[in-house]
Amino acid sequence: MVESGREPGREPGAPFGIAEVTGVSMVPTLLHGDQLFVHYGARLRPGNVAVLRHPLQQDLLIVKRLIERRGGGWWVLGDNPDAEGDSRVFGVVPDPLVLGRVRARYRPVTRGRQRSAGVALSWLFSAVRPVRSASRAS
């Protein structure tokens, strides 16, 4: 949700901020509960994962993959083809509604799961990862 005209997790004028994933539209790239490091105002290109305002409900921020430029905006899709809520439903997202590029994701510790040294070590090596662009958006 947007508070006082700014994106949550972002200080006014700051080029970076934090967002949280809710839902499954970006699985397997992003999971529900992942924290995202967002570069606001970054240069965008097809294949990038971006944070944007929902074109039909602009107080709602969503995370989608930029597929291609179309008529003054972006065609966006989730990485989960079975999930709805992307350009197949609402069409092209106008440029001013695309806020920033997702640079990295952080998977927080799941309570009660880090009991053994092996599980804790596995989490440590997988918790923070860059979110890469798709080499070829389709």
Coordinates of N, CA, C and O in Angstrom, one line a residue:
M1 N 0.8 -1.2 0.0 CA 0.0 0.0 0.0 C 0.9 1.2 0.0 O 2.0 1.2 0.5
V2 N 0.4 2.3 -0.5 CA 1.1 3.6 -0.6 C 0.7 4.4 0.6 O -0.5 4.6 0.9
E3 N 1.7 5.0 1.3 CA 1.4 5.9 2.4 C 1.9 7.3 2.0 O 3.1 7.4 1.6
S4 N 1.1 8.3 2.2 CA 1.4 9.7 2.0 C 2.2 9.9 0.6 O 3.2 10.6 0.6
G5 N 1.7 9.3 -0.4 CA 2.2 9.5 -1.8 C 3.5 8.9 -2.1 O 4.2 9.2 -3.1
R6 N 4.0 8.0 -1.3 CA 5.3 7.4 -1.6 C 5.2 5.9 -1.5 O 4.3 5.3 -0.9
E7 N 6.2 5.2 -2.0 CA 6.2 3.8 -2.0 C 6.7 3.3 -0.6 O 7.6 3.8 -0.1
P8 N 6.0 2.2 -0.1 CA 6.5 1.7 1.2 C 7.9 1.2 1.1 O 8.4 0.7 0.0
G9 N 8.7 1.3 2.2 CA 10.1 0.8 2.2 C 11.0 1.8 1.5 O 12.2 1.4 1.3
R10 N 10.6 3.0 1.1 CA 11.4 3.9 0.4 C 11.3 5.3 1.1 O 10.3 5.8 1.2
E11 N 12.5 5.9 1.4 CA 12.5 7.2 1.9 C 12.3 8.2 0.7 O 12.8 7.9 -0.4
P12 N 11.7 9.3 1.0 CA 11.5 10.3 -0.1 C 12.9 10.7 -0.8 O 13.8 11.0 0.0
G13 N 13.0 10.6 -2.1 CA 14.2 10.9 -2.8 C 15.3 9.8 -2.8 O 16.3 10.0 -3.5
A14 N 15.1 8.8 -2.1 CA 16.1 7.7 -2.0 C 15.9 6.8 -3.3 O 14.8 6.5 -3.7
P15 N 17.0 6.4 -3.9 CA 17.0 5.6 -5.1 C 16.7 4.1 -4.9 O 16.4 3.4 -5.8
F16 N 16.8 3.7 -3.6 CA 16.6 2.3 -3.3 C 15.6 2.1 -2.2 O 15.4 3.0 -1.4
G17 N 14.9 1.0 -2.2 CA 14.0 0.7 -1.1 C 13.7 -0.8 -1.0 O 14.3 -1.6 -1.8
I18 N 12.9 -1.2 -0.1 CA 12.6 -2.6 0.2 C 11.1 -2.8 -0.1 O 10.3 -2.0 0.2
A19 N 10.8 -3.9 -0.7 CA 9.4 -4.3 -0.9 C 9.2 -5.8 -0.5 O 10.2 -6.5 -0.5
E20 N 8.0 -6.2 -0.3 CA 7.8 -7.6 0.1 C 6.8 -8.3 -0.9 O 5.9 -7.6 -1.3
V21 N 7.1 -9.5 -1.2 CA 6.3 -10.2 -2.2 C 5.1 -10.9 -1.4 O 5.3 -11.5 -0.4
T22 N 3.9 -10.7 -2.0 CA 2.8 -11.4 -1.5 C 2.1 -12.1 -2.7 O 2.0 -11.5 -3.8
G23 N 1.8 -13.4 -2.5 CA 1.2 -14.1 -3.6 C 2.2 -15.0 -4.4 O 3.4 -15.0 -4.0
V24 N 1.7 -15.7 -5.4 CA 2.6 -16.7 -6.1 C 2.8 -16.4 -7.6 O 3.2 -17.2 -8.3
S25 N 2.5 -15.1 -8.0 CA 2.6 -14.9 -9.5 C 4.0 -14.9 -10.0 O 4.2 -15.0 -11.2
M26 N 5.0 -14.8 -9.2 CA 6.4 -14.7 -9.6 C 7.2 -16.0 -9.3 O 8.4 -16.1 -9.4
V27 N 6.5 -17.1 -8.8 CA 7.1 -18.3 -8.5 C 7.6 -18.9 -9.9 O 6.8 -18.9 -10.8
P28 N 8.7 -19.5 -10.0 CA 9.7 -19.8 -9.0 C 10.8 -18.8 -8.7 O 11.6 -18.9 -7.8
T29 N 10.8 -17.7 -9.4 CA 11.8 -16.6 -9.2 C 11.7 -16.0 -7.8 O 12.7 -15.8 -7.1
L30 N 10.5 -15.7 -7.4 CA 10.2 -15.0 -6.1 C 9.1 -15.8 -5.4 O 8.2 -16.3 -6.0
L31 N 9.3 -16.0 -4.1 CA 8.3 -16.7 -3.3 C 7.6 -15.7 -2.4 O 8.1 -14.6 -2.0
H32 N 6.4 -16.1 -2.0 CA 5.6 -15.3 -1.0 C 6.5 -15.1 0.2 O 7.1 -16.0 0.8
G33 N 6.6 -13.8 0.6 CA 7.4 -13.5 1.8 C 8.8 -13.0 1.5 O 9.4 -12.5 2.4
D34 N 9.2 -13.2 0.3 CA 10.6 -12.7 -0.1 C 10.6 -11.2 0.1 O 9.6 -10.5 -0.2
Q35 N 11.7 -10.7 0.5 CA 12.0 -9.2 0.6 C 12.8 -8.8 -0.6 O 13.7 -9.6 -1.0
L36 N 12.5 -7.7 -1.2 CA 13.1 -7.3 -2.5 C 13.9 -6.0 -2.3 O 13.4 -5.1 -1.6
F37 N 15.0 -5.9 -2.9 CA 15.8 -4.7 -2.9 C 15.5 -4.0 -4.3 O 15.9 -4.6 -5.3
V38 N 14.9 -2.9 -4.2 CA 14.3 -2.2 -5.4 C 15.1 -1.0 -5.7 O 15.4 -0.1 -4.9
H39 N 15.6 -0.9 -7.0 CA 16.3 0.3 -7.5 C 15.2 1.2 -8.2 O 14.9 0.9 -9.4
Y40 N 14.7 2.2 -7.6 CA 13.7 3.1 -8.2 C 14.4 4.0 -9.2 O 15.5 4.5 -9.0
G41 N 13.7 4.2 -10.3 CA 14.2 5.0 -11.4 C 15.3 4.4 -12.2 O 15.9 5.1 -13.0
A42 N 15.5 3.1 -12.0 CA 16.6 2.4 -12.8 C 16.2 2.3 -14.2 O 15.1 2.3 -14.6
R43 N 17.2 2.2 -15.1 CA 17.0 1.9 -16.5 C 16.4 0.5 -16.6 O 16.8 -0.4 -16.0
L44 N 15.3 0.5 -17.4 CA 14.6 -0.8 -17.6 C 14.7 -1.3 -19.0 O 14.9 -0.6 -20.0
R45 N 14.7 -2.7 -19.1 CA 14.8 -3.3 -20.4 C 14.0 -4.6 -20.3 O 13.7 -5.2 -19.2
P46 N 13.6 -5.2 -21.4 CA 12.8 -6.5 -21.4 C 13.6 -7.5 -20.6 O 14.8 -7.6 -20.7
G47 N 12.9 -8.3 -19.8 CA 13.5 -9.3 -19.0 C 13.6 -9.0 -17.6 O 13.8 -9.8 -16.7
N48 N 13.7 -7.7 -17.3 CA 13.9 -7.2 -15.9 C 12.6 -7.5 -15.1 O 11.5 -7.5 -15.6
V49 N 12.8 -7.8 -13.8 CA 11.7 -7.9 -12.8 C 11.6 -6.5 -12.2 O 12.5 -5.8 -11.8
A50 N 10.3 -6.0 -12.2 CA 10.1 -4.6 -11.8 C 8.9 -4.5 -10.8 O 8.0 -5.4 -10.7
V51 N 9.0 -3.4 -10.0 CA 7.9 -3.1 -9.1 C 7.1 -2.0 -9.8 O 7.7 -1.0 -10.4
L52 N 5.8 -2.1 -9.9 CA 4.9 -1.2 -10.6 C 3.6 -1.0 -9.9 O 3.2 -1.8 -9.1
R53 N 2.9 0.1 -10.2 CA 1.6 0.3 -9.7 C 0.6 -0.4 -10.6 O 0.8 -0.4 -11.8
H54 N -0.3 -1.1 -10.0 CA -1.4 -1.8 -10.7 C -2.1 -0.8 -11.6 O -2.6 0.2 -11.0
P55 N -2.3 -1.0 -12.9 CA -2.9 0.0 -13.7 C -4.4 0.3 -13.4 O -4.9 1.3 -13.6
L56 N -5.1 -0.7 -12.8 CA -6.5 -0.5 -12.5 C -6.7 -0.2 -11.0 O -7.9 0.2 -10.6
Q57 N -5.7 -0.3 -10.2 CA -5.8 0.0 -8.7 C -4.5 0.5 -8.3 O -3.6 -0.2 -7.7
Q58 N -4.2 1.8 -8.5 CA -2.9 2.4 -8.4 C -2.4 2.5 -7.0 O -1.2 2.8 -6.8
D59 N -3.2 2.2 -6.0 CA -2.6 2.2 -4.7 C -2.0 0.8 -4.3 O -1.5 0.6 -3.3
L60 N -2.1 -0.1 -5.3 CA -1.5 -1.5 -5.1 C -0.3 -1.6 -5.9 O -0.2 -1.3 -7.1
L61 N 0.8 -2.0 -5.2 CA 2.1 -2.3 -5.9 C 2.2 -3.7 -6.3 O 1.8 -4.6 -5.5
I62 N 2.7 -4.0 -7.5 CA 2.8 -5.4 -7.9 C 4.2 -5.6 -8.5 O 4.9 -4.7 -8.8
V63 N 4.6 -6.9 -8.5 CA 6.0 -7.3 -9.1 C 5.7 -8.2 -10.3 O 5.1 -9.2 -10.2
K64 N 6.3 -7.8 -11.4 CA 6.1 -8.5 -12.6 C 7.4 -8.4 -13.5 O 8.3 -7.6 -13.2
R65 N 7.5 -9.3 -14.5 CA 8.6 -9.3 -15.4 C 8.2 -8.5 -16.6 O 7.1 -8.6 -17.2
L66 N 9.1 -7.6 -17.0 CA 8.9 -6.7 -18.2 C 9.2 -7.6 -19.4 O 10.3 -8.1 -19.6
I67 N 8.2 -7.7 -20.3 CA 8.3 -8.5 -21.5 C 8.8 -7.7 -22.7 O 9.7 -8.0 -23.3
E68 N 8.0 -6.7 -23.0 CA 8.3 -5.9 -24.2 C 7.6 -4.5 -24.1 O 6.6 -4.3 -23.4
R69 N 8.2 -3.6 -24.8 CA 7.6 -2.2 -24.9 C 6.4 -2.3 -25.9 O 6.6 -2.9 -27.0
R70 N 5.3 -1.7 -25.5 CA 4.2 -1.6 -26.4 C 3.5 -0.3 -26.2 O 2.9 0.0 -25.1
G71 N 3.5 0.6 -27.2 CA 2.7 1.8 -27.2 C 2.7 2.6 -25.9 O 1.7 2.9 -25.3
G72 N 3.9 3.1 -25.5 CA 4.0 4.0 -24.4 C 4.0 3.3 -23.0 O 3.8 3.9 -22.0
G73 N 4.2 2.0 -23.0 CA 4.2 1.3 -21.8 C 4.9 -0.1 -21.9 O 5.6 -0.4 -22.9
W74 N 4.6 -0.9 -20.9 CA 5.2 -2.3 -20.9 C 4.2 -3.4 -20.8 O 3.2 -3.2 -20.1
W75 N 4.4 -4.4 -21.5 CA 3.7 -5.7 -21.4 C 4.4 -6.5 -20.3 O 5.6 -6.7 -20.4
V76 N 3.7 -6.8 -19.3 CA 4.3 -7.5 -18.1 C 3.6 -8.8 -17.8 O 2.4 -8.9 -18.0
L77 N 4.4 -9.8 -17.4 CA 3.8 -11.1 -17.0 C 4.5 -11.6 -15.8 O 5.6 -11.2 -15.4
G78 N 3.7 -12.4 -15.0 CA 4.3 -13.1 -13.9 C 5.1 -14.3 -14.4 O 4.8 -14.8 -15.5
D79 N 6.0 -14.8 -13.6 CA 6.8 -16.0 -14.0 C 6.0 -17.3 -13.8 O 6.3 -18.3 -14.4
N80 N 4.9 -17.2 -13.1 CA 4.0 -18.4 -12.9 C 2.9 -18.3 -13.9 O 2.0 -17.5 -13.8
P81 N 2.9 -19.1 -14.9 CA 1.9 -19.0 -16.0 C 0.5 -19.3 -15.5 O -0.5 -18.9 -16.2
D82 N 0.4 -20.0 -14.4 CA -1.0 -20.3 -13.9 C -1.6 -19.2 -13.1 O -2.8 -19.3 -12.7
A83 N -0.8 -18.2 -12.7 CA -1.3 -17.2 -11.9 C -1.9 -16.0 -12.8 O -1.3 -15.8 -13.8
E84 N -2.9 -15.4 -12.3 CA -3.5 -14.3 -13.1 C -3.0 -13.0 -12.5 O -2.3 -12.9 -11.5
G85 N -3.4 -11.9 -13.2 CA -3.0 -10.6 -12.6 C -1.8 -9.9 -13.3 O -1.0 -9.3 -12.7
D86 N -1.8 -10.0 -14.6 CA -0.7 -9.4 -15.4 C -1.3 -8.8 -16.6 O -2.5 -8.6 -16.7
S87 N -0.5 -8.5 -17.6 CA -1.0 -7.8 -18.8 C -2.0 -8.6 -19.6 O -2.8 -8.0 -20.4
R88 N -2.1 -9.9 -19.4 CA -3.1 -10.7 -20.0 C -4.5 -10.3 -19.5 O -5.5 -10.5 -20.2
V89 N -4.6 -9.7 -18.3 CA -5.8 -9.2 -17.7 C -6.0 -7.7 -17.9 O -7.1 -7.2 -18.3
F90 N -5.0 -6.9 -17.6 CA -5.1 -5.4 -17.6 C -4.4 -4.7 -18.8 O -4.5 -3.5 -18.8
G91 N -3.7 -5.4 -19.7 CA -3.1 -4.8 -20.8 C -1.8 -4.1 -20.5 O -1.1 -4.5 -19.5
V92 N -1.4 -3.2 -21.3 CA -0.1 -2.5 -21.2 C -0.1 -1.6 -19.9 O -1.1 -0.9 -19.6
V93 N 1.0 -1.6 -19.2 CA 1.2 -0.7 -18.1 C 2.0 0.5 -18.5 O 3.1 0.5 -19.0
P94 N 1.3 1.7 -18.4 CA 2.0 3.0 -18.8 C 3.3 3.2 -18.1 O 3.5 2.8 -16.9
D95 N 4.2 3.8 -18.8 CA 5.6 4.1 -18.2 C 5.6 4.7 -16.9 O 6.4 4.3 -16.0
P96 N 4.8 5.7 -16.6 CA 4.8 6.3 -15.2 C 4.5 5.4 -14.1 O 4.8 5.7 -12.9
L97 N 3.8 4.3 -14.4 CA 3.4 3.3 -13.3 C 4.5 2.3 -13.0 O 4.4 1.6 -12.0
V98 N 5.5 2.2 -13.9 CA 6.7 1.3 -13.6 C 7.7 2.1 -12.7 O 8.3 3.0 -13.2
L99 N 7.8 1.6 -11.5 CA 8.6 2.4 -10.5 C 10.0 2.1 -10.4 O 10.9 3.0 -10.2
G100 N 10.4 0.8 -10.5 CA 11.8 0.5 -10.3 C 12.1 -1.0 -10.6 O 11.2 -1.8 -10.8
R101 N 13.4 -1.3 -10.7 CA 13.9 -2.6 -11.1 C 14.3 -3.4 -9.8 O 14.9 -2.8 -8.9
V102 N 13.9 -4.6 -9.7 CA 14.3 -5.5 -8.6 C 15.7 -5.9 -8.8 O 16.0 -6.5 -9.8
R103 N 16.6 -5.6 -7.9 CA 18.0 -6.0 -8.0 C 18.3 -7.3 -7.3 O 19.2 -8.0 -7.7
A104 N 17.7 -7.5 -6.1 CA 18.0 -8.7 -5.3 C 16.8 -9.1 -4.5 O 15.9 -8.3 -4.2
R105 N 16.8 -10.3 -4.0 CA 15.8 -10.8 -3.1 C 16.4 -11.4 -1.9 O 17.5 -12.0 -2.0
Y106 N 15.7 -11.4 -0.8 CA 16.2 -11.9 0.4 C 15.1 -12.8 1.0 O 14.0 -12.3 1.1
R107 N 15.4 -14.0 1.3 CA 14.4 -14.9 1.8 C 14.7 -15.0 3.3 O 15.7 -15.5 3.8
P108 N 13.7 -14.5 4.1 CA 13.9 -14.4 5.6 C 13.9 -15.9 6.2 O 13.5 -16.8 5.5
V109 N 14.5 -15.9 7.4 CA 14.5 -17.2 8.1 C 13.1 -17.6 8.4 O 12.3 -16.9 8.8
T110 N 12.8 -18.9 8.1 CA 11.5 -19.5 8.4 C 11.6 -20.0 9.9 O 12.5 -20.9 10.1
R111 N 10.8 -19.5 10.7 CA 10.8 -19.9 12.1 C 10.7 -21.4 12.3 O 9.8 -22.1 11.7
G112 N 11.6 -22.0 13.1 CA 11.5 -23.4 13.4 C 12.2 -24.3 12.4 O 12.3 -25.5 12.6
R113 N 12.7 -23.8 11.2 CA 13.3 -24.6 10.2 C 14.8 -24.7 10.4 O 15.4 -25.6 9.9
Q114 N 15.5 -23.7 10.9 CA 16.9 -23.7 11.0 C 17.4 -24.4 12.3 O 18.0 -23.8 13.2
R115 N 17.1 -25.7 12.4 CA 17.5 -26.4 13.6 C 18.9 -27.1 13.5 O 19.6 -27.3 14.4
S116 N 19.2 -27.6 12.3 CA 20.5 -28.3 12.1 C 21.5 -27.3 11.4 O 21.1 -26.4 10.7
A117 N 22.7 -27.7 11.6 CA 23.8 -26.9 11.0 C 23.7 -26.9 9.5 O 23.9 -25.9 8.8
G118 N 23.4 -28.1 8.9 CA 23.2 -28.2 7.5 C 22.1 -27.3 6.9 O 22.3 -26.7 5.8
V119 N 21.0 -27.3 7.5 CA 19.9 -26.5 7.1 C 20.2 -25.0 7.2 O 19.9 -24.2 6.3
A120 N 20.8 -24.6 8.3 CA 21.2 -23.2 8.5 C 22.3 -22.8 7.5 O 22.2 -21.7 6.9
L121 N 23.2 -23.7 7.1 CA 24.2 -23.4 6.1 C 23.6 -23.2 4.8 O 23.9 -22.3 4.0
S122 N 22.7 -24.1 4.4 CA 22.0 -24.1 3.2 C 21.2 -22.8 3.0 O 21.2 -22.1 2.0
W123 N 20.5 -22.4 4.1 CA 19.8 -21.1 4.1 C 20.7 -19.9 3.9 O 20.5 -19.0 3.1
L124 N 21.9 -19.9 4.6 CA 22.8 -18.9 4.5 C 23.3 -18.6 3.0 O 23.4 -17.5 2.6
F125 N 23.5 -19.7 2.3 CA 24.0 -19.6 0.9 C 22.9 -19.3 -0.1 O 23.2 -18.9 -1.2
S126 N 21.7 -19.4 0.3 CA 20.6 -19.2 -0.7 C 19.7 -18.0 -0.3 O 18.8 -17.6 -1.0
A127 N 19.9 -17.4 0.9 CA 19.0 -16.3 1.4 C 19.0 -15.1 0.5 O 18.0 -14.5 0.2
V128 N 20.2 -14.6 0.1 CA 20.3 -13.4 -0.7 C 20.8 -13.7 -2.0 O 21.9 -14.4 -2.2
R129 N 20.1 -13.4 -3.0 CA 20.5 -13.6 -4.4 C 20.1 -12.5 -5.3 O 19.0 -11.8 -5.1
P130 N 20.9 -12.2 -6.3 CA 20.4 -11.2 -7.3 C 19.2 -11.7 -8.1 O 19.1 -12.9 -8.3
V131 N 18.4 -10.8 -8.5 CA 17.3 -11.2 -9.3 C 17.7 -10.8 -10.8 O 17.8 -9.6 -11.1
R132 N 17.9 -11.8 -11.5 CA 18.5 -11.6 -12.9 C 17.4 -11.4 -13.9 O 16.3 -11.9 -13.7
S133 N 17.8 -10.7 -14.9 CA 16.9 -10.6 -16.1 C 16.7 -11.9 -16.8 O 17.7 -12.6 -16.9
A134 N 15.6 -12.1 -17.4 CA 15.4 -13.3 -18.2 C 16.3 -13.0 -19.5 O 16.3 -11.9 -20.1
S135 N 17.0 -14.0 -19.9 CA 17.9 -13.8 -21.1 C 17.0 -13.6 -22.3 O 17.4 -12.9 -23.2
R136 N 15.9 -14.2 -22.3 CA 14.9 -14.0 -23.4 C 13.5 -14.0 -22.9 O 13.0 -15.0 -22.5
A137 N 12.9 -12.8 -22.9 CA 11.5 -12.7 -22.4 C 10.6 -13.3 -23.5 O 10.8 -13.0 -24.7
S138 N 9.6 -14.0 -23.1 CA 8.7 -14.6 -24.1 C 7.3 -14.2 -23.8 O 6.9 -13.8 -22.8

